[in-house]
Coordinates of C-alpha atoms in Angstrom, one line a residue:
X30 CA 33.1 -53.5 -46.9
X31 CA 33.1 -50.2 -48.7
X32 CA 30.9 -49.6 -51.7
X33 CA 31.5 -46.5 -54.0
X34 CA 28.5 -45.1 -56.0
X35 CA 29.4 -43.6 -59.3
X36 CA 26.7 -42.1 -61.5
X37 CA 23.9 -44.4 -60.3
X38 CA 26.1 -47.6 -60.9
X39 CA 28.1 -49.6 -58.5
X40 CA 31.8 -50.0 -58.8
X41 CA 32.9 -52.8 -56.5
X42 CA 36.3 -52.9 -54.8
X43 CA 38.4 -55.9 -54.4
X44 CA 36.4 -57.0 -51.3
X45 CA 33.2 -56.3 -53.1
X46 CA 34.2 -58.3 -56.2
X47 CA 33.3 -61.5 -54.5
X48 CA 29.8 -60.1 -53.8
X49 CA 29.2 -59.4 -57.4
X50 CA 30.6 -62.8 -58.4
X51 CA 28.1 -64.5 -56.1
X52 CA 25.2 -62.6 -57.6
X53 CA 25.7 -62.7 -61.4
X54 CA 21.9 -62.9 -62.0
X55 CA 21.1 -59.6 -60.3
X56 CA 19.7 -57.0 -62.6
X57 CA 20.9 -53.5 -62.7
X58 CA 17.8 -52.2 -60.7
X59 CA 18.3 -54.7 -57.9
X60 CA 22.0 -53.8 -57.7
X61 CA 21.1 -50.2 -57.3
X62 CA 18.6 -50.8 -54.5
X63 CA 21.1 -53.0 -52.7
X64 CA 23.7 -50.4 -52.9
X65 CA 21.4 -47.7 -51.6
X66 CA 20.5 -49.9 -48.6
X67 CA 24.1 -50.6 -47.9
X68 CA 24.9 -46.8 -48.0
X69 CA 22.1 -46.0 -45.6
X70 CA 23.3 -48.7 -43.2
X71 CA 26.8 -47.2 -43.4
X72 CA 25.5 -43.7 -42.7
X73 CA 23.6 -44.9 -39.6
X74 CA 26.8 -46.7 -38.4
X75 CA 28.9 -43.5 -38.8
X76 CA 26.4 -41.3 -36.9
X77 CA 26.3 -43.7 -34.0
X78 CA 30.1 -43.8 -33.6
X79 CA 31.8 -41.0 -31.5
X80 CA 33.6 -38.4 -33.5
X81 CA 32.9 -35.4 -35.6
X82 CA 29.8 -36.9 -37.3
X83 CA 28.1 -37.3 -33.9
X84 CA 29.0 -33.7 -33.0
X85 CA 27.6 -32.5 -36.3
X86 CA 24.3 -34.3 -35.5
X87 CA 24.0 -32.7 -32.1
X88 CA 24.7 -29.2 -33.5
X89 CA 22.1 -29.7 -36.2
X90 CA 19.5 -30.8 -33.6
X91 CA 20.3 -27.9 -31.3
X92 CA 20.0 -25.4 -34.1
X93 CA 16.5 -26.7 -34.9
X94 CA 15.4 -26.5 -31.2
X95 CA 16.7 -22.9 -30.9
X96 CA 14.8 -21.9 -34.0
X97 CA 11.6 -23.4 -32.6
X98 CA 12.1 -21.5 -29.3
X99 CA 12.7 -18.2 -31.1
X100 CA 9.5 -18.8 -33.2
X101 CA 7.4 -19.5 -30.1
X102 CA 8.8 -16.5 -28.2
X103 CA 8.1 -14.2 -31.1
X104 CA 4.6 -15.5 -31.3
X105 CA 3.9 -14.9 -27.6
X106 CA 5.4 -11.4 -27.6
X107 CA 3.8 -10.1 -30.8
X108 CA 0.5 -12.0 -30.6
X109 CA 1.4 -14.4 -33.4
X110 CA -0.1 -17.5 -31.8
X111 CA -1.3 -18.7 -35.3
X112 CA 2.3 -18.9 -36.5
X113 CA 3.3 -21.5 -33.9
X114 CA 0.1 -23.5 -34.1
X115 CA -2.8 -24.2 -31.7
X116 CA -0.6 -26.2 -29.2
X117 CA 1.7 -23.3 -28.6
X118 CA -1.2 -20.9 -28.3
X119 CA -2.8 -23.1 -25.6
X120 CA 0.5 -23.3 -23.8
X121 CA 0.8 -19.6 -23.7
X122 CA -2.7 -19.2 -22.4
X123 CA -1.9 -21.6 -19.6
X124 CA 1.2 -19.7 -18.5
X125 CA 0.6 -17.9 -15.1
X126 CA 0.0 -14.2 -15.5
X127 CA 1.2 -11.3 -13.3
X128 CA -1.4 -12.1 -10.6
X129 CA -0.4 -15.8 -10.4
X130 CA -3.8 -17.0 -11.6
X131 CA -3.8 -19.1 -14.8
X132 CA -5.6 -17.4 -17.6
X133 CA -7.2 -14.8 -15.4
X134 CA -7.1 -11.0 -15.9
X135 CA -4.7 -8.9 -13.9
X136 CA -6.3 -7.8 -10.7
X137 CA -6.5 -4.0 -10.0
X138 CA -4.0 -2.7 -7.5
X139 CA -5.4 -1.9 -4.1
X140 CA -5.2 1.7 -3.0
X141 CA -4.1 1.2 0.6
X142 CA -4.2 5.0 1.3
X143 CA -7.9 5.1 0.3
X144 CA -8.7 2.0 2.4
X145 CA -7.0 3.6 5.4
X146 CA -9.0 6.8 4.9
X147 CA -12.3 5.0 4.6
X148 CA -11.4 3.1 7.8
X149 CA -10.6 6.3 9.6
X150 CA -13.9 7.9 8.5
X151 CA -15.9 4.9 9.7
X152 CA -14.0 5.0 13.0
X153 CA -14.9 8.6 13.6
X154 CA -18.6 7.8 13.4
X155 CA -18.3 5.8 16.6
X156 CA -18.4 8.7 19.0
X157 CA -21.0 10.3 21.3
X158 CA -23.0 13.3 20.1
X159 CA -21.7 16.6 21.4
X160 CA -24.4 18.6 23.2
X161 CA -24.6 21.5 25.6
X162 CA -27.5 20.6 27.9
X163 CA -30.1 23.0 29.1
X164 CA -29.8 24.5 32.5
X165 CA -30.5 22.0 35.3
X166 CA -33.6 22.7 37.5
X167 CA -32.8 23.7 41.1
X168 CA -34.5 25.5 44.0
X169 CA -33.4 28.9 42.9
X170 CA -34.0 30.8 39.7
X171 CA -31.5 32.2 37.2
X172 CA -33.8 35.3 37.0
X173 CA -33.2 36.0 40.6
X174 CA -29.5 36.3 40.0
X175 CA -29.9 39.5 38.0
X176 CA -28.4 40.5 34.7
X177 CA -25.7 38.1 33.4
X178 CA -22.2 39.6 33.0
X179 CA -21.2 40.4 29.4
X180 CA -18.3 37.9 29.5
X181 CA -20.7 35.1 30.2
X182 CA -23.1 36.1 27.5
X183 CA -20.3 36.4 24.9
X184 CA -18.7 33.1 25.8
X185 CA -22.0 31.2 25.9
X186 CA -23.0 32.6 22.5
X187 CA -19.6 31.6 21.1
X188 CA -19.9 28.1 22.6
X189 CA -23.3 27.5 21.1
X190 CA -22.0 28.7 17.7
X191 CA -19.0 26.4 17.8
X192 CA -21.2 23.4 18.4
X193 CA -22.2 23.3 14.7
X194 CA -18.8 24.2 13.2
X195 CA -15.8 22.1 12.5
X196 CA -15.5 18.3 13.0
X197 CA -15.0 16.7 16.4
X198 CA -12.4 14.1 15.4
X199 CA -11.9 11.3 17.9
X200 CA -8.3 12.1 18.5
X201 CA -6.2 15.3 18.5
X202 CA -2.4 15.9 18.7
X203 CA -1.3 17.6 21.8
X204 CA 0.6 20.9 21.8
X205 CA 2.7 19.9 24.8
X206 CA 6.4 19.3 24.2
X207 CA 8.6 17.0 26.4
X208 CA 8.9 19.8 28.9
X209 CA 6.1 22.5 28.8
X210 CA 7.4 26.1 29.0
X211 CA 5.0 26.7 31.9
X212 CA 6.2 23.7 34.0
X213 CA 7.3 26.0 36.7
X214 CA 3.7 27.3 37.0
X215 CA 2.4 23.7 37.3
X216 CA 4.9 23.1 40.0
X217 CA 3.0 25.7 42.0
X218 CA -0.5 24.7 40.9
X219 CA -0.3 21.0 41.8
X220 CA 0.6 21.5 45.5
X221 CA -2.2 24.1 45.7
X222 CA -4.6 21.4 44.4
X223 CA -3.7 19.1 47.3
X224 CA -4.3 21.9 49.8
X225 CA -7.6 22.8 48.3
X226 CA -8.8 19.2 48.3
X227 CA -7.9 18.9 52.0
X228 CA -9.8 22.1 52.7
X229 CA -12.9 20.9 50.8
X230 CA -13.0 17.3 52.0
X231 CA -11.6 17.7 55.5
X232 CA -9.5 15.0 57.3
X233 CA -11.2 12.2 55.5
X234 CA -8.8 12.5 52.6
X235 CA -9.3 11.9 48.9
X236 CA -8.5 8.2 48.8
X237 CA -11.1 7.3 51.5
X238 CA -13.6 9.6 49.9
X239 CA -13.4 7.8 46.6
X240 CA -13.5 4.4 48.3
X241 CA -16.9 5.0 49.8
X242 CA -18.6 5.3 46.4
X243 CA -17.4 3.9 43.0
X244 CA -19.2 6.8 41.2
X245 CA -16.9 9.3 42.7
X246 CA -14.0 10.0 40.3
X247 CA -11.1 12.4 40.0
X248 CA -11.1 14.0 36.6
X249 CA -7.7 15.2 35.3
X250 CA -6.2 16.3 32.0
X251 CA -2.6 15.1 32.5
X252 CA 0.4 14.2 30.3
X253 CA 2.7 11.1 30.2
X254 CA 4.9 12.8 32.8
X255 CA 2.0 12.5 35.2
X256 CA 2.8 15.8 36.8
X257 CA -0.5 16.4 38.6
X258 CA -1.1 12.7 39.4
X259 CA 2.3 12.4 40.9
X260 CA 1.5 15.1 43.5
X261 CA -1.8 13.5 44.3
X262 CA -0.1 10.1 44.9
X263 CA 2.5 11.8 47.1
X264 CA -0.4 13.0 49.3
X265 CA -2.6 9.9 48.9
X266 CA -0.5 6.8 47.9
X267 CA -3.6 4.6 47.3
X268 CA -4.3 6.7 44.1
X269 CA -1.2 5.1 42.4
X270 CA -3.3 2.2 41.2
X271 CA -6.9 3.6 41.1
X272 CA -9.2 3.5 38.2
X273 CA -11.4 6.2 39.8
X274 CA -8.7 8.6 38.7
X275 CA -10.0 9.3 35.2
X276 CA -7.6 10.9 32.6
X277 CA -9.2 11.5 29.2
X278 CA -6.4 11.5 26.6
X279 CA -7.2 12.5 23.1
X280 CA -3.5 12.4 21.9
X281 CA -3.0 8.7 20.9
X282 CA 0.8 9.1 21.1
X283 CA 0.5 10.3 24.7
X284 CA -2.2 7.6 25.4
X285 CA 0.1 4.7 24.5
X286 CA 3.0 6.3 26.2
X287 CA 0.9 6.4 29.4
X288 CA -0.2 2.8 28.9
X289 CA 3.3 1.4 28.6
X290 CA 4.7 3.0 31.8
X291 CA 4.6 1.0 35.0
X292 CA 4.8 3.8 37.5
X293 CA 1.1 4.5 37.8
X294 CA -2.2 2.7 36.9
X295 CA -4.9 5.3 36.6
X296 CA -8.0 5.1 34.4
X297 CA -6.6 6.6 31.2
X298 CA -9.2 6.9 28.4
X299 CA -8.4 7.3 24.7
X300 CA -11.1 10.0 24.4
X301 CA -11.6 13.7 24.2
X302 CA -12.8 15.4 27.4
X303 CA -16.0 16.7 25.7
X304 CA -16.8 13.2 24.4
X305 CA -16.2 11.8 27.9
X306 CA -18.5 14.4 29.5
X307 CA -21.3 13.7 27.1
X308 CA -20.9 9.9 27.1
X309 CA -21.0 9.5 30.9
X310 CA -23.6 12.2 31.7
X311 CA -26.2 9.7 32.7
X312 CA -24.1 7.5 35.1
X313 CA -24.3 9.8 38.1
X314 CA -20.6 10.3 38.3
X315 CA -19.4 13.0 40.8
X316 CA -16.0 14.7 40.9
X317 CA -14.5 15.8 44.2
X318 CA -11.6 17.1 42.1
X319 CA -11.4 18.2 38.5
X320 CA -8.4 19.8 36.8
X321 CA -9.4 20.9 33.3
X322 CA -5.9 21.8 32.1
X323 CA -6.6 22.9 28.6
X324 CA -3.9 23.9 26.0
X325 CA -6.0 26.5 24.2
X326 CA -8.1 29.6 24.7
X327 CA -11.5 29.5 26.3
X328 CA -13.1 29.7 22.8
X329 CA -11.2 26.6 21.7
X330 CA -10.3 25.4 18.2
X331 CA -13.0 25.9 15.5
X332 CA -11.7 23.3 13.1
X333 CA -11.8 20.5 15.7
X334 CA -15.1 21.7 17.3
X335 CA -13.1 21.9 20.6
X336 CA -14.4 24.5 23.1
X337 CA -13.2 24.6 26.7
X338 CA -16.0 27.1 27.5
X339 CA -18.6 24.5 26.4
X340 CA -16.8 21.8 28.6
X341 CA -17.1 24.1 31.6
X342 CA -20.9 24.5 30.8
X343 CA -21.2 20.7 30.5
X344 CA -19.4 20.1 33.7
X345 CA -21.9 22.2 35.7
X346 CA -25.0 21.4 33.7
X347 CA -24.5 17.7 33.8
X348 CA -24.0 17.9 37.6
X349 CA -20.5 16.6 37.8
X350 CA -19.3 18.6 40.9
X351 CA -19.5 16.4 44.0
X352 CA -21.6 17.6 46.9
X353 CA -21.4 19.2 49.3
X354 CA -18.0 20.6 48.2
X355 CA -15.5 19.9 45.4
X356 CA -12.4 21.4 43.8
X357 CA -12.2 22.8 40.2
X358 CA -9.1 24.0 38.5
X359 CA -9.2 25.5 35.0
X360 CA -6.3 26.5 32.6
X361 CA -7.1 28.4 29.4
X362 CA -5.6 31.0 27.1
X363 CA -6.5 34.6 27.3
X364 CA -8.1 35.7 24.0
X365 CA -11.4 37.0 22.8
X366 CA -14.1 36.9 24.1
X367 CA -12.3 36.5 27.5
X368 CA -9.0 38.4 27.3
X369 CA -8.4 38.8 31.1
X370 CA -8.4 36.5 34.1
X371 CA -11.4 38.6 35.4
X372 CA -13.5 37.8 32.3
X373 CA -12.7 34.1 32.6
X374 CA -13.6 34.1 36.3
X375 CA -16.9 36.0 35.7
X376 CA -17.9 33.3 33.1
X377 CA -17.1 30.4 35.5
X378 CA -18.7 31.8 38.6
X379 CA -21.9 32.8 36.7
X380 CA -22.2 29.5 35.0
X381 CA -21.9 27.8 38.4
X382 CA -24.5 30.0 39.9
X383 CA -26.9 29.3 37.0
X384 CA -26.7 25.6 38.0
X385 CA -27.1 26.0 41.8
X386 CA -23.4 26.1 42.7
X387 CA -21.2 28.7 44.3
X388 CA -17.6 28.8 43.0
X389 CA -15.2 30.6 45.3
X390 CA -11.9 31.6 43.7
X391 CA -9.0 30.5 45.8
X392 CA -5.9 31.4 43.7
X393 CA -4.9 32.6 40.3
X394 CA -1.7 32.1 38.2
X395 CA -1.3 34.3 35.2
X396 CA 1.3 33.8 32.4
X397 CA 0.5 33.6 28.7
X398 CA -2.4 31.6 29.9
X399 CA -4.3 31.6 33.2
X400 CA -5.0 28.9 35.8
X401 CA -7.9 29.5 38.2
X402 CA -8.5 27.4 41.3
X403 CA -12.0 27.2 42.8
X404 CA -13.7 25.4 45.7
X405 CA -17.3 24.7 44.5
X406 CA -20.2 24.2 46.9
X407 CA -23.8 23.4 46.3
X408 CA -26.0 26.3 47.3

């Protein structure tokens, strides 16, 4: 039935005439209330039916939800939590922040570079103290040797001065390239080492000599190419896998390259030579062969507190040369205070004599650097 409302009164249609006929006693107010209820029921019926009315209802509800979201978003972005009410403010506070912690402040970003530097500084505190020991007591007397040569005085004074300068970092990058420019000289030096060892040790041979005492060690400064060790292994194959062949290696790149190879198994140490000499001075180690193949001049590098002259002094003063005879080879650059092979030789021989050894020069190779080969005997 359709009921049309006109100006607050009800005008019944033909179908609605019967309704008004059945209710003649209704007052005007009751009729108006009944008409309003009927109109509301009709509106509910139309909204539930499919068609444009229902689409209109959905569009109206969607527009209200969009307005609410816009209001909440504006309040969160501009700090207007009061405009959206306490509930919206609480929801915004519970939203995870940039750190992923609910309601917590943003954590400060870690400075990984600073952390790495701090770790490196702590690591460099784990090292032996560098010292140059006093002269070892022996039956003779340094005073009986006469006046020290000027080369020895100058080099010792410089070594003592360098002991307090610079910073002895644990590691140091090597100056060697893939193929050193003086590799042809090393090809002459390495066979000469083998000949000198045989002359000093006799027919016993180096491998058997090491096997008789675990404190006997071969001390080498070698590269991942194992140029020197290769010649020793050719002469004494047992040295291929021998931890008594000690190779201090301060270049970590070279160290790990030597570790990953499977051709040789020597006692490679991730350590500077000066640190190794000081750390093991009290173990009674003795070297039948030492090849101190340095890359720098005898005075060394001031910034790194690296001084080959000081290492030669440590080698003799700590008593590393084996007795009764041993072999020592030394490679250094020719610069002040030792600019000639003769000056370097004078320093080495005098330092050996001060500690009760006699260093006999066997052979010399001079290029932009110099290599000196000695047989050292206890006097």
